[in-house]
XYZ file of C-alpha atoms in Angstrom:
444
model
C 0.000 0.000 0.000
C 1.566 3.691 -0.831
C -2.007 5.171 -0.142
C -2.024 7.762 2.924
C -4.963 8.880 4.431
C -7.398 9.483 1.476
C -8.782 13.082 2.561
C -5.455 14.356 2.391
C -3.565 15.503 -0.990
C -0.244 15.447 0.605
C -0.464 12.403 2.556
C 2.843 10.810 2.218
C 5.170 13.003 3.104
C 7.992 11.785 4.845
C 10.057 15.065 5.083
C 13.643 14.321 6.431
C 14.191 11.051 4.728
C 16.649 10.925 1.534
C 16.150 8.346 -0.750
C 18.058 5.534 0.926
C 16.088 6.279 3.904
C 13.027 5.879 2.158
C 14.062 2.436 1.124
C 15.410 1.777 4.591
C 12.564 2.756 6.360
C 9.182 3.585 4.352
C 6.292 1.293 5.652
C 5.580 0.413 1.711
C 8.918 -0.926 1.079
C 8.704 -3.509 3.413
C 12.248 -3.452 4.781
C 12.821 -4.971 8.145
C 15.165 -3.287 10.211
C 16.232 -3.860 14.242
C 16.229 -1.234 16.665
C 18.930 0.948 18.084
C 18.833 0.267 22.083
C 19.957 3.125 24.154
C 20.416 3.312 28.153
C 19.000 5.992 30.157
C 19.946 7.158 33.505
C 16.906 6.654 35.585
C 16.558 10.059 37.519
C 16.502 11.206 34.174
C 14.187 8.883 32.617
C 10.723 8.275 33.198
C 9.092 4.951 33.212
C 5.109 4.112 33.339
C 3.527 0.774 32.961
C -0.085 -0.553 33.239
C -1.455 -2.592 35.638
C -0.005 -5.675 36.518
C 3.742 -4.887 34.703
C 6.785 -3.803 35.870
C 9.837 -3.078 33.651
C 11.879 -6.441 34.319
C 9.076 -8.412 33.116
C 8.336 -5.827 29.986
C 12.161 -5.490 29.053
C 12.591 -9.208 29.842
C 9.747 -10.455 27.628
C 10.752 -8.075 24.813
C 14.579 -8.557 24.905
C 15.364 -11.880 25.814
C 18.170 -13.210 28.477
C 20.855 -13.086 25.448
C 20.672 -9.796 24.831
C 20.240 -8.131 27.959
C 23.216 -10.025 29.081
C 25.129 -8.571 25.843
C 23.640 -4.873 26.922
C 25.145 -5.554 30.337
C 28.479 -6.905 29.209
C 28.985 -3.392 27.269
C 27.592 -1.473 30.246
C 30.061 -3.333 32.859
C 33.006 -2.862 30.212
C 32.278 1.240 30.730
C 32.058 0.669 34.763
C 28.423 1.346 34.689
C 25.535 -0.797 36.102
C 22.952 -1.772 33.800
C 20.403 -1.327 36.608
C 20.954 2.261 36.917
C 19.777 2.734 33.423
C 16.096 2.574 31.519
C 16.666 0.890 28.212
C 14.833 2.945 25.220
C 14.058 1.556 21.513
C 15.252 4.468 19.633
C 14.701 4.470 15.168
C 17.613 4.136 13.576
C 16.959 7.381 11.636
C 16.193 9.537 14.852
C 19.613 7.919 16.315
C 22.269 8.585 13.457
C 20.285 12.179 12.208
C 18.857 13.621 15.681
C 20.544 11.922 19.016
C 23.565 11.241 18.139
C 24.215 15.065 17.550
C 21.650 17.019 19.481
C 21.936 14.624 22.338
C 25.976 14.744 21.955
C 26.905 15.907 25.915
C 24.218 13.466 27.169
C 26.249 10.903 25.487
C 29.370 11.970 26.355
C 28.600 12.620 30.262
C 26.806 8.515 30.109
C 23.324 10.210 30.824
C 23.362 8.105 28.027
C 24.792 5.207 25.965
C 23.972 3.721 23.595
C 24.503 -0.223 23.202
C 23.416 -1.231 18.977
C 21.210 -3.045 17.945
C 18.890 -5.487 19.432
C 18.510 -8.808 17.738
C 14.552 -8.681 16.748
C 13.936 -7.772 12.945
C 10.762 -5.094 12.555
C 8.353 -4.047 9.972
C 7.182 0.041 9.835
C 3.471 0.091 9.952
C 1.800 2.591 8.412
C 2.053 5.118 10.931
C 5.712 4.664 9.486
C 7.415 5.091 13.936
C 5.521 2.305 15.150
C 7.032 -1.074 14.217
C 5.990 -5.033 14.305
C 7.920 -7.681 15.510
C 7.936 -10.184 12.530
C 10.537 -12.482 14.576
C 7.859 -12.460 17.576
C 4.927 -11.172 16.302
C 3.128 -12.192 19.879
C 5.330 -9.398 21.220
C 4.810 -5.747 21.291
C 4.348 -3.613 18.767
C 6.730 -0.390 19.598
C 6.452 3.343 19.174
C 9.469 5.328 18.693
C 10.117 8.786 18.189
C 10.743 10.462 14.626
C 11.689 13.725 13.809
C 10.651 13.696 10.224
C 7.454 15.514 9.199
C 4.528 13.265 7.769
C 1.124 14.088 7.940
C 0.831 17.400 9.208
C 3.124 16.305 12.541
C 6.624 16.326 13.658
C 6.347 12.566 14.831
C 8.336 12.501 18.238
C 6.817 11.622 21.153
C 6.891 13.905 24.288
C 8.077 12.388 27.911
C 5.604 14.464 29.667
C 2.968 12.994 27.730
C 3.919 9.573 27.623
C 3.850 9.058 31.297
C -0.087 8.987 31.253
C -0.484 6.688 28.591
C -0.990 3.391 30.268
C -3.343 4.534 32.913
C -5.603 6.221 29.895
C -5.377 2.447 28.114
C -6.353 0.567 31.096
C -8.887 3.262 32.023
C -10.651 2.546 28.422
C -9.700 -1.349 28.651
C -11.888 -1.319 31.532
C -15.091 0.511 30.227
C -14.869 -1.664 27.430
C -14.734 -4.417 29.043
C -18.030 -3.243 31.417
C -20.033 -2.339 28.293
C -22.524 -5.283 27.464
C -22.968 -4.208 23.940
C -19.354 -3.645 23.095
C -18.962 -7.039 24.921
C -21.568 -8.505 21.827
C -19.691 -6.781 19.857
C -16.339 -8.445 20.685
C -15.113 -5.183 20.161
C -11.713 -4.384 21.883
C -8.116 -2.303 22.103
C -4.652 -3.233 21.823
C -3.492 -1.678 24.950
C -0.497 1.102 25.163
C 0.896 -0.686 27.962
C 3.905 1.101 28.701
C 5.783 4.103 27.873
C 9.545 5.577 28.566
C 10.530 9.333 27.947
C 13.496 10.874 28.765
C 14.162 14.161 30.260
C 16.971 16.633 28.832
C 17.030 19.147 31.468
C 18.957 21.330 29.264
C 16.293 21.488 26.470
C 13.177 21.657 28.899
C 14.513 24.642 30.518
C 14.979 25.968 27.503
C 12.395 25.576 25.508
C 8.697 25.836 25.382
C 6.227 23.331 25.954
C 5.777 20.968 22.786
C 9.194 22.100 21.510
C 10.423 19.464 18.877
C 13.400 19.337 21.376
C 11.274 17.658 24.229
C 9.961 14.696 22.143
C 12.999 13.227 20.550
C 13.729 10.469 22.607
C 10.840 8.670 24.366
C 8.528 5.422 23.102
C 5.872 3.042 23.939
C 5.070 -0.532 23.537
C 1.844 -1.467 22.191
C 0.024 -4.972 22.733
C -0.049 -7.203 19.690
C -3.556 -8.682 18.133
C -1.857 -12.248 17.196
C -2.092 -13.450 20.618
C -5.656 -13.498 20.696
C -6.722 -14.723 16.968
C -8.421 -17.864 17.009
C -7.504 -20.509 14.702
C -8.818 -19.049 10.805
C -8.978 -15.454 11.920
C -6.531 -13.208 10.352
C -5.894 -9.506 10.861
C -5.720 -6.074 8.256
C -5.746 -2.654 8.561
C -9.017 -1.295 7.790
C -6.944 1.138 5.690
C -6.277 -1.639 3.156
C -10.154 -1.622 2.121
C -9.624 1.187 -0.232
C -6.074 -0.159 -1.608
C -7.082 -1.657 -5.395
C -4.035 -3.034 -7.463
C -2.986 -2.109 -10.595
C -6.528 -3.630 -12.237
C -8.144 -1.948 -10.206
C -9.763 -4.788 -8.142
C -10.136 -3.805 -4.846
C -8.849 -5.401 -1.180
C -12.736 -4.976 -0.001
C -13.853 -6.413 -3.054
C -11.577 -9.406 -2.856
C -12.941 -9.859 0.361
C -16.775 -9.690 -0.351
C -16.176 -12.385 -3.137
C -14.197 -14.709 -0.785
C -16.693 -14.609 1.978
C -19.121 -15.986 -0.282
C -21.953 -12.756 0.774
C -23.643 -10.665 -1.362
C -22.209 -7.588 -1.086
C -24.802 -5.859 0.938
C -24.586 -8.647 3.593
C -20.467 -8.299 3.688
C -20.525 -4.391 4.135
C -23.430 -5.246 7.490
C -21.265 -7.277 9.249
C -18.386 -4.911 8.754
C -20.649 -2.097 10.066
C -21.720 -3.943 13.081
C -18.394 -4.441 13.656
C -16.977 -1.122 12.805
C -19.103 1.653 13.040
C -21.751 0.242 16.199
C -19.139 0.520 18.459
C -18.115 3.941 17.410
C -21.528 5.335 17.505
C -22.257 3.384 21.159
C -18.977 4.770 22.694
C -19.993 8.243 21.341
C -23.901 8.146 22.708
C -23.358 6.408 25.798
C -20.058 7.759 26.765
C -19.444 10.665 24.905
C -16.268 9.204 23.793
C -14.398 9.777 20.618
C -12.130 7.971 18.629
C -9.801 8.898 15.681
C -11.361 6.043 13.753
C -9.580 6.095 10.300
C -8.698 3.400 8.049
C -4.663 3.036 9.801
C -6.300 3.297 13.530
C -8.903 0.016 13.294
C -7.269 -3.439 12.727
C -10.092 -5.803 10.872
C -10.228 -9.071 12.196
C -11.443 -11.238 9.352
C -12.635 -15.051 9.068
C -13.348 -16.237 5.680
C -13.379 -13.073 3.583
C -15.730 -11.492 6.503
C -14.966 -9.150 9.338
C -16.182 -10.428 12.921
C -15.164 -8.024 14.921
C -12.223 -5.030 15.280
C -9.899 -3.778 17.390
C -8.844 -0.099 17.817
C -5.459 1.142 18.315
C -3.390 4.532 18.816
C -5.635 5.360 22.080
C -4.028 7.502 24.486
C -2.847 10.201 21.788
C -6.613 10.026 19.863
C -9.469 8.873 22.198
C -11.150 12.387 23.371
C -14.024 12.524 26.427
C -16.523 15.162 25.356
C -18.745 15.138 28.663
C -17.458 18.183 31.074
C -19.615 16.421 33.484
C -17.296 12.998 33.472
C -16.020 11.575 36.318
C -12.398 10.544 35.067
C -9.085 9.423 36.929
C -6.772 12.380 37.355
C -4.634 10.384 35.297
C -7.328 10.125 32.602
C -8.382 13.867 32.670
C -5.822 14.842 29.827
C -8.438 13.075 27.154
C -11.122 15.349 27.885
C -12.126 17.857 25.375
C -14.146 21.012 25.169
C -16.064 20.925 22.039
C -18.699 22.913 20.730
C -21.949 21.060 20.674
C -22.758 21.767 17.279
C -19.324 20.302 16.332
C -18.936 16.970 18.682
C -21.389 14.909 15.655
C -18.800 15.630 13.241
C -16.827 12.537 15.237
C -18.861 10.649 13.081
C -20.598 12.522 10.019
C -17.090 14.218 9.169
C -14.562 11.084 10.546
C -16.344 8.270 9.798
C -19.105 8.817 6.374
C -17.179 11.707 5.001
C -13.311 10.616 5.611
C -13.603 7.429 5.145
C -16.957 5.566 3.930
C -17.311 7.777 1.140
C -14.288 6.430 -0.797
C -15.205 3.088 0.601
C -18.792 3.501 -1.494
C -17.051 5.228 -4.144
C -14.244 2.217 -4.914
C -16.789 -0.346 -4.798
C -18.966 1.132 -7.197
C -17.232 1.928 -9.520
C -15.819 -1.716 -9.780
C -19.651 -2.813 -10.243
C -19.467 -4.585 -6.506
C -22.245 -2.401 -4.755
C -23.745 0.472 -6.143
C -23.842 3.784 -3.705
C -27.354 3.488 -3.144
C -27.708 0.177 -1.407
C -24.599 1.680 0.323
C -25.613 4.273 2.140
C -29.424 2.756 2.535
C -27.025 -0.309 4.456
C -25.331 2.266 6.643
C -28.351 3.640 7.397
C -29.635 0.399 8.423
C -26.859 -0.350 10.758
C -27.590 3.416 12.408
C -31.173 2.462 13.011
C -30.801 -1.351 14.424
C -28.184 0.104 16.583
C -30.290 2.691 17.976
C -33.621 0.071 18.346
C -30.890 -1.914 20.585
C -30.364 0.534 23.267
C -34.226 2.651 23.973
C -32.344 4.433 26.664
C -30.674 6.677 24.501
C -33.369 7.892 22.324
C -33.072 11.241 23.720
C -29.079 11.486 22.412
C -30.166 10.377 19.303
C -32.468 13.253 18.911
C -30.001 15.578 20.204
C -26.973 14.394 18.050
C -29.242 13.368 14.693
C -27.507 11.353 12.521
C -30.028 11.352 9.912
C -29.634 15.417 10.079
C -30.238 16.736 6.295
C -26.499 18.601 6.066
C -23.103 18.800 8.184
C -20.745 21.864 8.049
C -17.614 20.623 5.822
C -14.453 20.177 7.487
C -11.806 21.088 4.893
C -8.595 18.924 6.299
C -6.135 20.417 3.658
C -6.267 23.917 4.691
C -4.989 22.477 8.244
C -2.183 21.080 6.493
C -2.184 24.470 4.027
C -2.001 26.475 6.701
C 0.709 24.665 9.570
C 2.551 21.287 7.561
C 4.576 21.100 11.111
C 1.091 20.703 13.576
C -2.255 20.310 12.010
C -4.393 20.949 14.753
C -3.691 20.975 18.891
C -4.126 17.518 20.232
C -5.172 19.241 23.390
C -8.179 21.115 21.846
C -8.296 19.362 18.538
C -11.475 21.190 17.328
C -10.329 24.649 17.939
C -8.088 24.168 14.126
C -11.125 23.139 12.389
C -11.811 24.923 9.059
C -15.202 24.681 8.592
C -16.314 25.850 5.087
C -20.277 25.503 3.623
C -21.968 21.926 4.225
C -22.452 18.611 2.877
C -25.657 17.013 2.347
C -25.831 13.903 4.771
C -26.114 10.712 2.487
C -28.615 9.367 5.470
C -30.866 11.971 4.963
C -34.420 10.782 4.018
C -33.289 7.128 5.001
């Protein structure tokens, strides 16, 4: 796949990588590549974990006795103690073009030190800094901090902000796992479970809060989906749906014809278990996703998607009730929107960012014609909303079948600031909001 995010005109960008780093490190090429290990003094390190870990058992079940034994070796050779040091996955393009110069005197005072390689080979996901272990898949996926631009973001990750992370997960782990209908649903997360960030005192007395400088060395490990297929299940990125080859045949419709459904039957099941637990977690909870194609992993059996799991939480998941009782350590997700805007979640993130083109693709390759499209999606809206009576009152106040939706032009973010899009901490304050589109549930 060499698609990006399909609202987007520039959606590729990769800004900071040459040519041989493209090769080396693009997602599409498909290169596998180890990580660069680095140790971190601990009072200059911070390290969070969810419940029921600790970092021996994370760094043990990631590394392996062999090579922690190497890392110590080199550590003991220096006079230093392993155990006085955090070990941080670092990219190998943020270590040779970013740490190894603009983290030079940490280096050279053994703040920090870096140890090579470790011995697992990893494949860039789309989201081009998080990486898969195709040696282990059952292990962790793992975040790392880049300091290229792609996608409207400088991709580092911040220390400060990491620290949170694996409370938020479990936090949303647990109303997940409370919810009876997301429970039918078999609807679940890949947990952030834990996150490392270190501090350059120099730099954060320096600089300003969400300075490039203060999120160029920190990273978080991810749980993997393999560990919980069962046997015949296999996993995609819901992003690969709109990804058609060369003759134009389409990953979706590939899958419709091997599941042996009409068409319309396929694209139900992938509602119920796609979109039913977005619009539940947005009626009952007032909780937001960022549900694009590269955040939701399709679980599929037979050509047909049973059920999904969402990823990228603690940076994307937003709580729109001010009235919310949330964790201290779960208050950074909440989110002051305008009520007018918080529907968009859905009209603008869901039917207009991504359904559309799904629609679009498979009618024009003569699978399912727009029509019976929309009239399905608006079938899944309505059976959802018989399910749960108790919510009839949020359905009239945040109508889905509302004739029009203000248009939320996504380029001009990236027109107007290629370096940050929009402010994660009030992420519809950027919105450019130009005219409307007519809802294609209206009249349904």
């Amino acid at each position: 796949m060499t698609e990006g995010h399909p609202c987007f005109v520039a959606n590729n960008g990769r800004l900071g990588f040459g040519v041989d780093e493209y090769r080396a490190y693009a997602p599409e090429t498909a290169a596998q590549i180890r990580l660069v290990w680095l140790a971190a003094r601990r009072d200059r390190a911070t390290f969070t974990a969810g419940a029921g870990l600790d970092y021996g058992t994370l760094i043990a079940g990631e590394l392996g006795e062999e090579t922690l034994g190497r890392f110590a070796e080199t550590m003991t050779g220096l006079g230093l103690d392993l155990d006085d040091y955090f070990l941080i996955p670092v990219h190998p393009w943020q270590w040779w073009n970013k740490l190894s110069v603009t983290f030079a005197g940490e280096l050279a005072q053994r703040h920090l030190v870096c140890l090579g390689e470790g011995d697992d080979a990893y494949l860039a996901q789309q989201s081009i800094r998080t990486f898969f272990n195709t040696d282990h898949p059952g292990k962790h996926y793992v975040k790392t901090a880049l300091s290229v631009l792609n996608m409207g973001f400088m991709r580092g990750l911040s220390a400060a902000y990491m620290e949170a992370t694996p409370a938020i997960n479990d936090w949303l782990a647990g109303l997940v796992e409370r919810d009876e209908l997301l429970r039918g649903a078999r609807f679940s997360i890949i947990r952030e479970r834990a996150a490392i960030g270190y501090h350059h005192r120099a730099y954060e007395a320096a600089t300003a809060k969400g300075s490039p400088y203060l999120k160029m060395l920190a990273a978080l490990w991810r749980e993997s989906p393999v560990p919980d297929l069962a046997p015949g299940e296999r996993v995609a990125t819901m992003a690969s749906l709109l990804h058609t080859d060369h003759e134009g045949t389409s990953v979706a419709g590939v899958l419709i014809a091997e599941s042996g459904l009409t068409p319309a039957q396929w694209l139900r099941g992938y509602l119920d278990a796609y979109l039913v637990p977005v619009l539940h977690s947005f009626y009952a909870y007032d909780l937001v996703f960022m549900p694009h194609g590269e955040n939701v992993i399709l679980v599929i059996e037979d050509g047909a998607v049973r059920r999904t799991i969402f990823k990228d939480i603690a940076e994307e998941i937003a709580v729109m009730d001010p009235d919310a009782v949330l964790p201290p350590q779960v208050e950074r997700v909440r989110a002051d929107v305008p009520e007018d805007m918080k529907l968009l979640s859905v009209l603008t993130d869901v039917f207009d960012c991504f359904f559309r083109f799904l629609a679009a693709g498979l009618a024009t390759e003569g699978v399912l014609d727009e029509d019976t499209f929309w009239r399905t999606v608006a079938e899944c809206v309505s059976g959802y909303q018989e399910s749960v009576p108790h919510l009839a009152e949020k359905f009239k106040q945040y109508d889905l079948f509302t004739e029009e939706f203000a248009l939320s032009c996504l380029n001009r973010l990236q027109l107007r600031d290629n370096r940050q899009m929009v402010d994660l901490a009030d992420p519809s304050g950027a919105l450019q909001l130009v005219g409307t589109l007519r809802n294609p549930l209206a009249g349904r």
